[in-house]
XYZ file of C-alpha atoms in Angstrom:
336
model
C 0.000 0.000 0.000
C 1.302 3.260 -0.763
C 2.262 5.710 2.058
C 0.399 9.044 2.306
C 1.553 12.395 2.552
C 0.412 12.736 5.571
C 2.169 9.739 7.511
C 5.451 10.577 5.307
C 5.255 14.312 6.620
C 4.970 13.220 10.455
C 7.630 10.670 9.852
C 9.973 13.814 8.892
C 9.494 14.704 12.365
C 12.444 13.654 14.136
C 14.932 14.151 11.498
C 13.401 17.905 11.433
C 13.727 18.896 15.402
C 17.288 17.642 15.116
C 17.950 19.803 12.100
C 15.892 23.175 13.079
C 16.310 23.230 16.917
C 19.260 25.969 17.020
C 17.726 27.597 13.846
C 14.823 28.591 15.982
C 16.355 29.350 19.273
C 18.346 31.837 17.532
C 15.780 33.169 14.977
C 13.742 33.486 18.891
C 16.812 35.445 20.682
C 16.675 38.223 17.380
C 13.373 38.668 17.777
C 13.333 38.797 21.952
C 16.005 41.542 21.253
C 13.551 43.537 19.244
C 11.120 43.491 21.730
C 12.565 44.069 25.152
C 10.523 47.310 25.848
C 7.355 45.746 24.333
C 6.107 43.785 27.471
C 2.878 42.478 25.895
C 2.402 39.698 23.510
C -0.642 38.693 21.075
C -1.025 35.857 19.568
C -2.977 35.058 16.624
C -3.940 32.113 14.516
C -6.673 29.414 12.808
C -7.208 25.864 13.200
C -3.818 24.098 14.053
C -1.949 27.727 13.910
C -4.454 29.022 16.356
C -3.870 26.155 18.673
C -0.329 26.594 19.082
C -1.244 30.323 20.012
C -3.484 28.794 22.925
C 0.127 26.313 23.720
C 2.138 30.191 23.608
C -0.449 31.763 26.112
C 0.504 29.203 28.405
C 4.282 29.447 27.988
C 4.681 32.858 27.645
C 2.800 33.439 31.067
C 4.636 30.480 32.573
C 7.699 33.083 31.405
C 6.542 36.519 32.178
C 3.837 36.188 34.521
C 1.426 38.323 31.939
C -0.842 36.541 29.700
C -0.803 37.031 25.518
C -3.943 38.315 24.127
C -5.608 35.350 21.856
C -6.914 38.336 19.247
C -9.813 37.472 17.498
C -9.538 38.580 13.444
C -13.199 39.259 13.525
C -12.566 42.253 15.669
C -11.012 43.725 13.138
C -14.063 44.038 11.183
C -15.920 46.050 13.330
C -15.733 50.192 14.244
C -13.662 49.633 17.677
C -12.716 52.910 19.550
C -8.850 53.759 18.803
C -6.422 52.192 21.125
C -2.466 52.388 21.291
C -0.772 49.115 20.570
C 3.039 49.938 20.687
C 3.576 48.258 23.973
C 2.898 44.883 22.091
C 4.434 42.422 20.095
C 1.881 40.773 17.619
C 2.801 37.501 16.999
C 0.684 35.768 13.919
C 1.011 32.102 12.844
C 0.302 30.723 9.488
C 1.711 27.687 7.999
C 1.285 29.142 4.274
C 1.797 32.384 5.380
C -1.437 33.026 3.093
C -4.268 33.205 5.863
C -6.050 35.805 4.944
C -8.254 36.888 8.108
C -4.955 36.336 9.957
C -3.160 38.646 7.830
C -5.558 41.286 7.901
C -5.778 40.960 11.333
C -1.956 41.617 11.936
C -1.957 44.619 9.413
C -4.842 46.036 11.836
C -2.684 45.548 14.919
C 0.555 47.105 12.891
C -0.943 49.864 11.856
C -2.196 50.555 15.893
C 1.425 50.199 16.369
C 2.426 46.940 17.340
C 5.481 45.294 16.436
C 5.008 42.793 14.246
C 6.186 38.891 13.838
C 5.177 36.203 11.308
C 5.737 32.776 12.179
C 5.425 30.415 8.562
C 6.575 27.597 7.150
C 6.363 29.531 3.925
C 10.302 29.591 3.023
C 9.354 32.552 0.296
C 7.401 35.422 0.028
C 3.909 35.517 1.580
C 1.522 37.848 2.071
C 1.976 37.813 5.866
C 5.683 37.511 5.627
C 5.716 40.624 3.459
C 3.778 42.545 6.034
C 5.222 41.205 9.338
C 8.467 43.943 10.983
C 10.193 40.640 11.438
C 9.861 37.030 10.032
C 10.256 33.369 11.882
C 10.392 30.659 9.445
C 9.643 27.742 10.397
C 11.479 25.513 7.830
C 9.367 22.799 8.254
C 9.854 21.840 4.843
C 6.670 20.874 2.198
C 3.498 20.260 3.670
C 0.930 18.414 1.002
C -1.678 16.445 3.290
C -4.353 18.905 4.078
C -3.578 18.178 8.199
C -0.851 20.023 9.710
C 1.451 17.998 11.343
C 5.087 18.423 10.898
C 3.900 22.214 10.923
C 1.917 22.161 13.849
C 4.883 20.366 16.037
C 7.285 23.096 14.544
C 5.126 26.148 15.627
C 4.937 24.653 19.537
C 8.473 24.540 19.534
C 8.784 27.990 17.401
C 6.181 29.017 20.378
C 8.372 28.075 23.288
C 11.521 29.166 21.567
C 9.877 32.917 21.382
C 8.917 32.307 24.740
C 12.440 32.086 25.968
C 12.566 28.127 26.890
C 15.436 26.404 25.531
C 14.501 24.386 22.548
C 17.913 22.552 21.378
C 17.674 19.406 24.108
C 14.066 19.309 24.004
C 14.042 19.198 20.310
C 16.313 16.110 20.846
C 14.202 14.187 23.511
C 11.106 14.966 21.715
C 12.657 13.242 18.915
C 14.121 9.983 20.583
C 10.720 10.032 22.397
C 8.891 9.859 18.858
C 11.105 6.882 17.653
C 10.073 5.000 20.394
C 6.608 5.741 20.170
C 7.155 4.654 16.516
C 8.666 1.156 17.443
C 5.545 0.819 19.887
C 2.249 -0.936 19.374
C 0.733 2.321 20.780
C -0.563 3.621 18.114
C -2.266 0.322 17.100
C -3.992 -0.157 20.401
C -5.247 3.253 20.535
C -6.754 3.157 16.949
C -8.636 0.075 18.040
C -9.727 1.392 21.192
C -11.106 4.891 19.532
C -12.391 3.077 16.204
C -16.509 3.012 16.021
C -17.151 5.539 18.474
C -19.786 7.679 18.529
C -18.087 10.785 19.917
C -14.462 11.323 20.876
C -13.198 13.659 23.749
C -9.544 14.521 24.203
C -8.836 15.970 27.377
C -5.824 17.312 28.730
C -4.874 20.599 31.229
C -2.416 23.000 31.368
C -0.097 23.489 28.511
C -1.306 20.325 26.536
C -4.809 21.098 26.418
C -2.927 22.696 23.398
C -2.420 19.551 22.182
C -5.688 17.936 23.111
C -7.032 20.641 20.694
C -5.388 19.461 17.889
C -5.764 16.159 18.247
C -10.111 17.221 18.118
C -9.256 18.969 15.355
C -7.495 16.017 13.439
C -9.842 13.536 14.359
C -12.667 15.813 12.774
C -10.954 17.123 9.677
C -9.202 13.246 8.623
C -12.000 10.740 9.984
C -15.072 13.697 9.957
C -16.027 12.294 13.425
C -17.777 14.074 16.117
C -14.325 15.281 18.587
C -14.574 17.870 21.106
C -11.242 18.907 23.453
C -11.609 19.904 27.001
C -9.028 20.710 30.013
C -9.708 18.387 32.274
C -11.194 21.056 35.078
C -13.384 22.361 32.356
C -14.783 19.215 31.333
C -16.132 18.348 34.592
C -18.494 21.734 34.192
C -20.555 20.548 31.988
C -19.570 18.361 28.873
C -18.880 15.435 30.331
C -22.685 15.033 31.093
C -22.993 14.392 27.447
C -20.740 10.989 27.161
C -22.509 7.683 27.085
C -21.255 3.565 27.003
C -20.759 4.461 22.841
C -18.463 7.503 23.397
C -14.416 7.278 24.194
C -12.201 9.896 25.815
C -8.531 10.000 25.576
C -7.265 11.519 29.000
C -3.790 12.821 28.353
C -1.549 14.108 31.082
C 1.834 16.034 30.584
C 2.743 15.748 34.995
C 4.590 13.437 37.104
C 2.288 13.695 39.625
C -0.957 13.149 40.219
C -3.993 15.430 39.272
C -6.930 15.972 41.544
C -9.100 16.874 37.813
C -7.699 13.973 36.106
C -9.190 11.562 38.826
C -12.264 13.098 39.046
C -13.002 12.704 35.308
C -12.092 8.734 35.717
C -14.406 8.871 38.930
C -17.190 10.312 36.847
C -16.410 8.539 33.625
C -16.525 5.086 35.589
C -19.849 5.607 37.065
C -21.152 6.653 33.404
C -19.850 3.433 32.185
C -18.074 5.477 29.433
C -14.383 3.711 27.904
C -11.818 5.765 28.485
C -7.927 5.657 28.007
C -4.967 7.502 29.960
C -1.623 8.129 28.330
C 1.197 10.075 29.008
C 3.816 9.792 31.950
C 4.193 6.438 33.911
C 5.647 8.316 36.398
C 2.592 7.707 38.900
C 1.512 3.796 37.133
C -1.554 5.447 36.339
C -1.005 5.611 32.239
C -3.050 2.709 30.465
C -0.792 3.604 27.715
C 2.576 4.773 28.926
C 4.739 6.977 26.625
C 8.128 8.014 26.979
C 8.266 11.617 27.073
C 10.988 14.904 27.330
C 11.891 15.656 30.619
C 10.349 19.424 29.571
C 7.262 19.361 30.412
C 5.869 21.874 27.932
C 7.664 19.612 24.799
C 5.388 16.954 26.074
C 2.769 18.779 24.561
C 4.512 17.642 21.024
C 4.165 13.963 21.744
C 0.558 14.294 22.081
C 0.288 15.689 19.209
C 2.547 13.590 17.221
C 0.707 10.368 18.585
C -2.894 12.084 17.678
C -1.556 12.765 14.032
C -0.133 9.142 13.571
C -3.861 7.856 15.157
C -5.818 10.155 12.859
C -3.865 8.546 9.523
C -4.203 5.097 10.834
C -7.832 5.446 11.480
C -8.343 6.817 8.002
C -6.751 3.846 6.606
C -8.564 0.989 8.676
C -12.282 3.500 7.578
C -11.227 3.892 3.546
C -10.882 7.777 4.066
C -8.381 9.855 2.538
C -6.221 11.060 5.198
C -4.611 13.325 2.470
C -7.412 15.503 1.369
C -10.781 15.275 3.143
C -13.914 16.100 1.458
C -14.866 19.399 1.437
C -11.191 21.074 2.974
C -8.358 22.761 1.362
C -4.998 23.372 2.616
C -5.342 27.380 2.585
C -8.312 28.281 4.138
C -9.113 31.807 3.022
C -11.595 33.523 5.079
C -12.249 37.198 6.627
């Protein structure tokens, strides 16, 4: 069977943290220069790019102490009352470098005058690249399969470099951590375990609920299931009142320790007779599926990701879908 795009781009993975680690911690340290009296970062982004803002809100306030703005491009759209941005540093992310509400969005924000940044995999010119002060390529390399993946892991660690965490070593644990995951019948087992359900929940807290975002968003876009992503805390308000017997939920955690939300979702799940999974650290023998993982705790993020995207494409097999190019989606999503 031939391979698809998809799987061949996540299996670039390893071979591309090795390659671009220092590339981005020093594109990161340029750009940190530029903004040292600019205390205030936002963040903007769709789909998987918007995501890995939600992953930088986390780091840069596990940083700084302030949190990023999430801006919303719709905003722009509307008569707002004028407001001084020059004590912020708008950071936009766009694999293509071609999202248009994105772009816009950023010109708005420049023009109020914020400092600028573009974060793309696009190695030429782009119509955010062209705009953005200052540009952070990504050099992720080709990306054909309509779901971002080797993209998506580059712009967390584009996110944390920017952030002012060390990338280099991470870069290299997240990798080694892959290739075992890779040798692993993980993968395999938790296909089977989500395959036929009715309704999928990721959950995860803290800086991977990041990740349990795009994993949603890859189960919805490759398999067109019904996938929701909540932080654990959050989930317990409300949505996990909506999971029956037919249902699974993935329960990742990123800690070495135990969490008082994580076992109160299991409590609740088990009395709902709802199959469930846990995966990440063995650290406390709670995983069902144990993964190795980076000592950093915010590259563990990647590995959730990583493991969601490999899921996604097996899944898609095993259903006759084409992981490559779902119906209906295109790999530039223009909107305003």
């Amino acid at each position: 069977m031939n391979q698809t795009h998809m799987l061949r781009e996540i299996l670039e993975i390893p071979a591309m943290l090795r390659r671009e680690a220092g590339n981005w911690q020093a594109q990161a340290k340029e750009i940190q220069t530029l903004r040292s009296n600019r205390p205030n970062v936002t963040l903007l982004g769709r789909g998987s790019s918007g995501n890995a803002c939600t992953f930088g809100s986390y780091l840069f306030t596990l940083q700084t102490g302030r949190q990023p703005v999430e801006f919303r491009p719709w905003l722009t759209t509307q008569a707002l009352p004028d407001a001084d941005w020059s004590d912020n540093v708008a950071m936009a992310f766009s694999a293509s470098g071609h999202s248009t509400d994105v772009t816009e969005a950023l010109r708005w924000l420049k023009q109020r005058g914020a400092l600028t940044v573009a974060v793309t995999g696009a190695d030429g010119a782009s119509p955010l690249a062209d705009l953005a002060d200052k540009v952070f390529r990504l050099r992720c390399g080709p990306e054909l399969a309509v779901p971002a993946t080797k993209s998506f892991v580059a712009q967390l660690f584009a996110v944390a470099a920017l952030a002012n965490y060390p990338v280099i070593e991470a870069a290299e644990q997240t990798a080694t951590a892959m290739e075992s995951l890779l040798k692993s019948d993980t993968v395999d087992k938790l296909a089977t375990f989500l395959h036929g359900a009715q309704t999928t929940a990721w959950v995860a807290r803290g800086p991977s609920y990041a990740g349990a975002l795009d994993a949603a968003l890859k189960t919805q876009e490759s398999l067109g299931k019904t996938t929701v992503a909540y932080s654990s805390a959050e989930f317990l308000h409300g949505p996990i009142a909506m999971f029956h017997p037919q249902d699974r939920v993935v329960i990742f955690s990123d800690a070495d320790e135990t969490m008082a939300s994580k076992q109160a979702v299991v409590t609740t799940l088990l009395a709902r007779k709802v199959p469930f999974i846990t995966i990440g650290s063995d650290a406390t023998h709670e995983a069902g599926l144990p993964l190795e993982l980076p000592k950093q705790r915010w590259a563990r993020t990647a590995i959730l990701a990583i493991l969601s995207e490999l899921v996604c494409e097996e899944l898609a097999k095993r259903m006759g879908l084409d992981a490559d190019a779902p119906a209906d989606l295109n790999k530039v999503t223009l909107t305003m």
